[in-house]
């Protein structure tokens, strides 16, 4: 336990045996040991420095699609450098900053050591590796081009994540407009309309149907505003929970976003 506490995260850049630029993260007691471990894998280190710590660290870290992208890219680089598969998982897993990712990668490594192929081991983690990922890895294993397919998978997933970010960015403005419009409408119904209601009643005139509807809606909002807030909160909370736990729901949301005519 004390040994693990002494480990330091380093960010490195270098070239593999083929002379191609590569990079990643590694955990070691110091920079000298980190360089030595990388050199043993055939990496010529160009630069290595201690990974800066984030200002705020979450208590629990989940595995994100970006983590999977980085993993695929790092595994492809290490395999291209001639590093054995099991040792590659050991390097990536122990050098990862996300404890959840480290745990998963070391679990996959254990499955491979027990005799599973990489594709079978990944299928056991179907929450993070979809059918396409596993099928391409299996094809790469059978054809002897695993590192090439992993590199293509990483490129594909990076493009998908880039598209998702663009869609979310494009949706930010309309969502903000809707939220502001909802807040303004609620303020009008709860605080402004009642003032005009008293004014209209003082006239004693028959009001138009739409005006009566707005007044009725205002009275309902004044009485049940807490229920509206609760429903909105419950809706967002339910969405977050289902999105986190259901892969099918996440795929549905992602496919819907990708089909939106926004970009």
Coordinates of C-alpha atoms in Angstrom, one line a residue:
X1 CA 0.0 0.0 0.0
X2 CA 2.8 2.4 0.9
X3 CA 4.5 1.5 -2.3
X4 CA 1.5 2.6 -4.4
X5 CA 1.3 5.9 -2.5
X6 CA 4.9 6.7 -3.6
X7 CA 4.0 6.4 -7.3
X8 CA 4.0 9.6 -9.4
X9 CA 2.1 10.1 -12.7
X10 CA 4.3 11.3 -15.6
X11 CA 3.3 12.5 -19.1
X12 CA 5.7 11.5 -21.8
X13 CA 6.4 12.0 -25.5
X14 CA 8.7 9.9 -27.6
X15 CA 9.2 7.7 -30.7
X16 CA 8.6 4.0 -31.1
X17 CA 10.8 1.5 -32.8
X18 CA 9.4 2.5 -36.2
X19 CA 10.3 6.1 -35.6
X20 CA 6.7 7.3 -35.2
X21 CA 5.8 9.9 -32.6
X22 CA 3.9 8.6 -29.7
X23 CA 3.0 9.5 -26.1
X24 CA 1.0 8.7 -23.1
X25 CA 1.1 8.5 -19.3
X26 CA 3.1 6.3 -17.0
X27 CA 3.3 5.9 -13.2
X28 CA 6.6 5.4 -11.4
X29 CA 8.6 6.4 -8.3
X30 CA 10.5 9.0 -10.3
X31 CA 11.3 10.3 -13.8
X32 CA 14.5 8.1 -14.1
X33 CA 12.6 4.9 -13.4
X34 CA 9.8 6.1 -15.8
X35 CA 12.3 6.6 -18.6
X36 CA 13.9 3.3 -17.9
X37 CA 10.6 1.4 -18.1
X38 CA 9.7 3.2 -21.3
X39 CA 13.1 2.4 -22.8
X40 CA 12.6 -1.3 -22.0
X41 CA 9.5 -1.2 -24.2
X42 CA 11.4 0.2 -27.1
X43 CA 10.3 3.8 -26.7
X44 CA 12.9 6.6 -27.2
X45 CA 11.8 9.2 -24.8
X46 CA 11.9 12.8 -26.1
X47 CA 10.3 14.5 -23.0
X48 CA 8.8 13.4 -19.7
X49 CA 7.4 15.6 -17.0
X50 CA 5.3 15.2 -13.9
X51 CA 1.5 15.3 -14.7
X52 CA 0.0 18.4 -13.1
X53 CA -2.7 17.7 -10.6
X54 CA -6.2 19.1 -11.3
X55 CA -7.5 21.9 -9.1
X56 CA -10.6 19.9 -8.2
X57 CA -10.6 16.2 -8.0
X58 CA -13.9 14.2 -8.0
X59 CA -14.3 11.6 -5.3
X60 CA -15.3 9.0 -7.8
X61 CA -14.4 8.9 -11.4
X62 CA -16.4 7.2 -14.1
X63 CA -15.0 5.7 -17.3
X64 CA -15.7 8.1 -20.2
X65 CA -15.7 7.6 -24.0
X66 CA -12.6 9.7 -24.0
X67 CA -10.9 7.3 -21.7
X68 CA -11.7 4.5 -24.2
X69 CA -10.3 6.6 -27.1
X70 CA -7.0 7.2 -25.3
X71 CA -6.8 3.6 -24.3
X72 CA -7.2 2.3 -27.9
X73 CA -4.6 4.8 -29.1
X74 CA -2.1 3.9 -26.4
X75 CA -2.6 0.2 -26.9
X76 CA -2.0 0.6 -30.7
X77 CA 1.2 2.6 -30.1
X78 CA 2.6 0.1 -27.6
X79 CA 1.8 -2.9 -29.9
X80 CA 3.3 -1.1 -32.8
X81 CA 6.4 -0.6 -30.6
X82 CA 6.6 -4.4 -30.2
X83 CA 5.4 -4.5 -26.5
X84 CA 3.6 -7.7 -25.7
X85 CA -0.2 -7.4 -25.2
X86 CA -0.2 -8.3 -21.4
X87 CA 2.6 -6.0 -20.7
X88 CA 0.9 -3.2 -22.6
X89 CA -2.2 -3.5 -20.4
X90 CA 0.1 -3.4 -17.4
X91 CA 1.7 -0.2 -18.5
X92 CA -1.5 1.5 -19.5
X93 CA -3.5 0.3 -16.5
X94 CA -0.9 1.2 -13.8
X95 CA -0.2 4.5 -15.5
X96 CA -3.8 5.7 -15.9
X97 CA -5.0 8.6 -13.7
X98 CA -8.5 7.2 -13.5
X99 CA -8.7 4.5 -10.8
X100 CA -11.9 3.0 -12.4
X101 CA -10.1 2.7 -15.7
X102 CA -7.0 1.2 -14.0
X103 CA -9.2 -1.4 -12.3
X104 CA -11.0 -2.3 -15.5
X105 CA -7.7 -2.6 -17.6
X106 CA -6.1 -4.8 -15.0
X107 CA -9.2 -7.0 -14.9
X108 CA -9.0 -7.4 -18.7
X109 CA -5.3 -8.2 -18.4
X110 CA -6.1 -10.9 -15.8
X111 CA -8.7 -12.4 -18.3
X112 CA -6.1 -12.5 -21.0
X113 CA -3.5 -14.2 -18.7
X114 CA -6.2 -16.8 -18.0
X115 CA -6.4 -17.7 -21.7
X116 CA -9.1 -15.3 -23.1
X117 CA -8.4 -13.5 -26.4
X118 CA -8.5 -9.7 -26.3
X119 CA -11.9 -9.6 -28.0
X120 CA -13.5 -12.0 -25.5
X121 CA -12.0 -10.1 -22.6
X122 CA -13.4 -6.8 -24.0
X123 CA -16.8 -8.4 -24.5
X124 CA -17.0 -9.0 -20.7
X125 CA -16.8 -5.2 -20.4
X126 CA -19.7 -4.6 -22.8
X127 CA -20.7 -1.5 -20.9
X128 CA -17.6 0.3 -22.3
X129 CA -16.7 -1.6 -25.4
X130 CA -19.6 -1.9 -27.9
X131 CA -20.2 -4.7 -30.4
X132 CA -18.4 -2.8 -33.2
X133 CA -15.3 -2.3 -31.1
X134 CA -15.1 -6.0 -30.1
X135 CA -15.8 -7.2 -33.6
X136 CA -13.0 -5.1 -35.1
X137 CA -10.6 -6.3 -32.4
X138 CA -11.6 -9.9 -33.2
X139 CA -11.0 -9.3 -36.9
X140 CA -7.6 -7.7 -36.1
X141 CA -6.6 -10.7 -34.0
X142 CA -7.5 -13.2 -36.7
X143 CA -5.8 -11.2 -39.5
X144 CA -2.7 -10.3 -37.5
X145 CA -3.3 -6.6 -37.8
X146 CA -4.6 -5.8 -34.3
X147 CA -2.5 -2.7 -33.8
X148 CA -3.6 -1.2 -37.2
X149 CA -7.3 -1.8 -36.4
X150 CA -6.9 -0.4 -32.9
X151 CA -5.4 2.7 -34.4
X152 CA -8.4 3.0 -36.8
X153 CA -10.8 2.4 -33.9
X154 CA -9.2 5.2 -31.9
X155 CA -9.5 7.6 -34.9
X156 CA -13.1 6.7 -35.5
X157 CA -14.1 7.1 -31.8
X158 CA -12.2 10.4 -31.7
X159 CA -14.2 11.7 -34.6
X160 CA -17.5 10.5 -33.0
X161 CA -16.7 12.3 -29.8
X162 CA -15.7 15.4 -31.7
X163 CA -19.1 15.3 -33.5
X164 CA -20.9 14.9 -30.1
X165 CA -19.1 17.9 -28.7
X166 CA -20.1 20.0 -31.7
X167 CA -23.7 18.9 -31.3
X168 CA -23.7 19.7 -27.6
X169 CA -22.1 23.0 -28.2
X170 CA -24.8 23.8 -30.9
X171 CA -27.5 22.8 -28.5
X172 CA -26.3 25.0 -25.7
X173 CA -27.7 28.2 -27.1
X174 CA -31.3 27.0 -27.8
X175 CA -31.4 25.2 -24.4
X176 CA -30.3 28.4 -22.7
X177 CA -33.0 30.3 -24.5
X178 CA -35.6 27.8 -23.5
X179 CA -34.5 27.8 -19.9
X180 CA -34.6 31.6 -19.7
X181 CA -37.9 31.7 -21.5
X182 CA -39.3 29.2 -18.9
X183 CA -38.0 31.3 -16.0
X184 CA -39.4 34.5 -17.5
X185 CA -42.8 32.8 -18.1
X186 CA -42.9 31.5 -14.5
X187 CA -42.1 34.9 -13.1
X188 CA -44.9 36.5 -15.2
X189 CA -47.4 33.9 -14.2
X190 CA -46.6 34.0 -10.5
X191 CA -45.9 37.6 -9.9
X192 CA -47.0 39.8 -12.8
X193 CA -50.3 38.4 -13.9
X194 CA -51.9 38.5 -10.4
X195 CA -51.4 42.3 -10.5
X196 CA -53.2 42.6 -13.8
X197 CA -55.9 40.2 -12.5
X198 CA -56.8 42.6 -9.7
X199 CA -56.8 45.5 -12.2
X200 CA -59.2 43.6 -14.6
X201 CA -61.5 42.7 -11.7
X202 CA -61.8 46.4 -10.8
X203 CA -63.1 47.2 -14.3
X204 CA -65.9 44.7 -13.9
X205 CA -65.7 44.0 -17.7
X206 CA -66.1 40.6 -19.3
X207 CA -62.6 39.4 -20.2
X208 CA -61.6 37.6 -23.4
X209 CA -61.3 33.8 -23.3
X210 CA -57.5 33.8 -23.7
X211 CA -57.1 36.3 -20.9
X212 CA -59.2 34.1 -18.6
X213 CA -57.0 31.1 -19.6
X214 CA -53.8 33.0 -18.7
X215 CA -55.3 34.1 -15.3
X216 CA -56.4 30.5 -14.6
X217 CA -52.9 29.3 -15.5
X218 CA -51.4 31.9 -13.2
X219 CA -53.6 30.8 -10.3
X220 CA -52.5 27.2 -10.9
X221 CA -48.8 28.2 -11.1
X222 CA -49.1 30.1 -7.8
X223 CA -50.6 27.1 -6.1
X224 CA -48.6 24.3 -7.6
X225 CA -45.2 26.0 -8.4
X226 CA -43.4 23.6 -6.0
X227 CA -44.9 20.6 -7.9
X228 CA -43.6 22.0 -11.2
X229 CA -40.1 22.5 -9.8
X230 CA -40.2 18.9 -8.3
X231 CA -41.3 17.4 -11.7
X232 CA -38.5 19.2 -13.5
X233 CA -35.9 18.1 -11.0
X234 CA -37.2 14.5 -11.0
X235 CA -37.1 14.5 -14.8
X236 CA -33.5 15.6 -15.0
X237 CA -32.5 13.2 -12.2
X238 CA -34.2 10.3 -13.8
X239 CA -32.6 11.1 -17.2
X240 CA -29.2 11.3 -15.6
X241 CA -29.6 7.9 -13.8
X242 CA -31.0 6.1 -16.8
X243 CA -28.3 7.6 -19.1
X244 CA -25.6 6.5 -16.7
X245 CA -26.9 2.9 -16.2
X246 CA -28.5 1.9 -19.5
X247 CA -26.2 1.4 -22.6
X248 CA -29.3 1.0 -24.8
X249 CA -30.6 4.4 -23.7
X250 CA -27.3 6.1 -24.3
X251 CA -27.1 4.6 -27.8
X252 CA -30.7 5.9 -28.4
X253 CA -29.7 9.4 -27.2
X254 CA -26.5 9.5 -29.2
X255 CA -28.2 8.3 -32.4
X256 CA -30.9 10.9 -32.0
X257 CA -28.3 13.7 -31.5
X258 CA -26.3 12.6 -34.5
X259 CA -29.5 12.7 -36.7
X260 CA -30.4 16.2 -35.7
X261 CA -30.0 18.7 -38.6
X262 CA -27.8 21.1 -36.6
X263 CA -24.3 20.9 -37.9

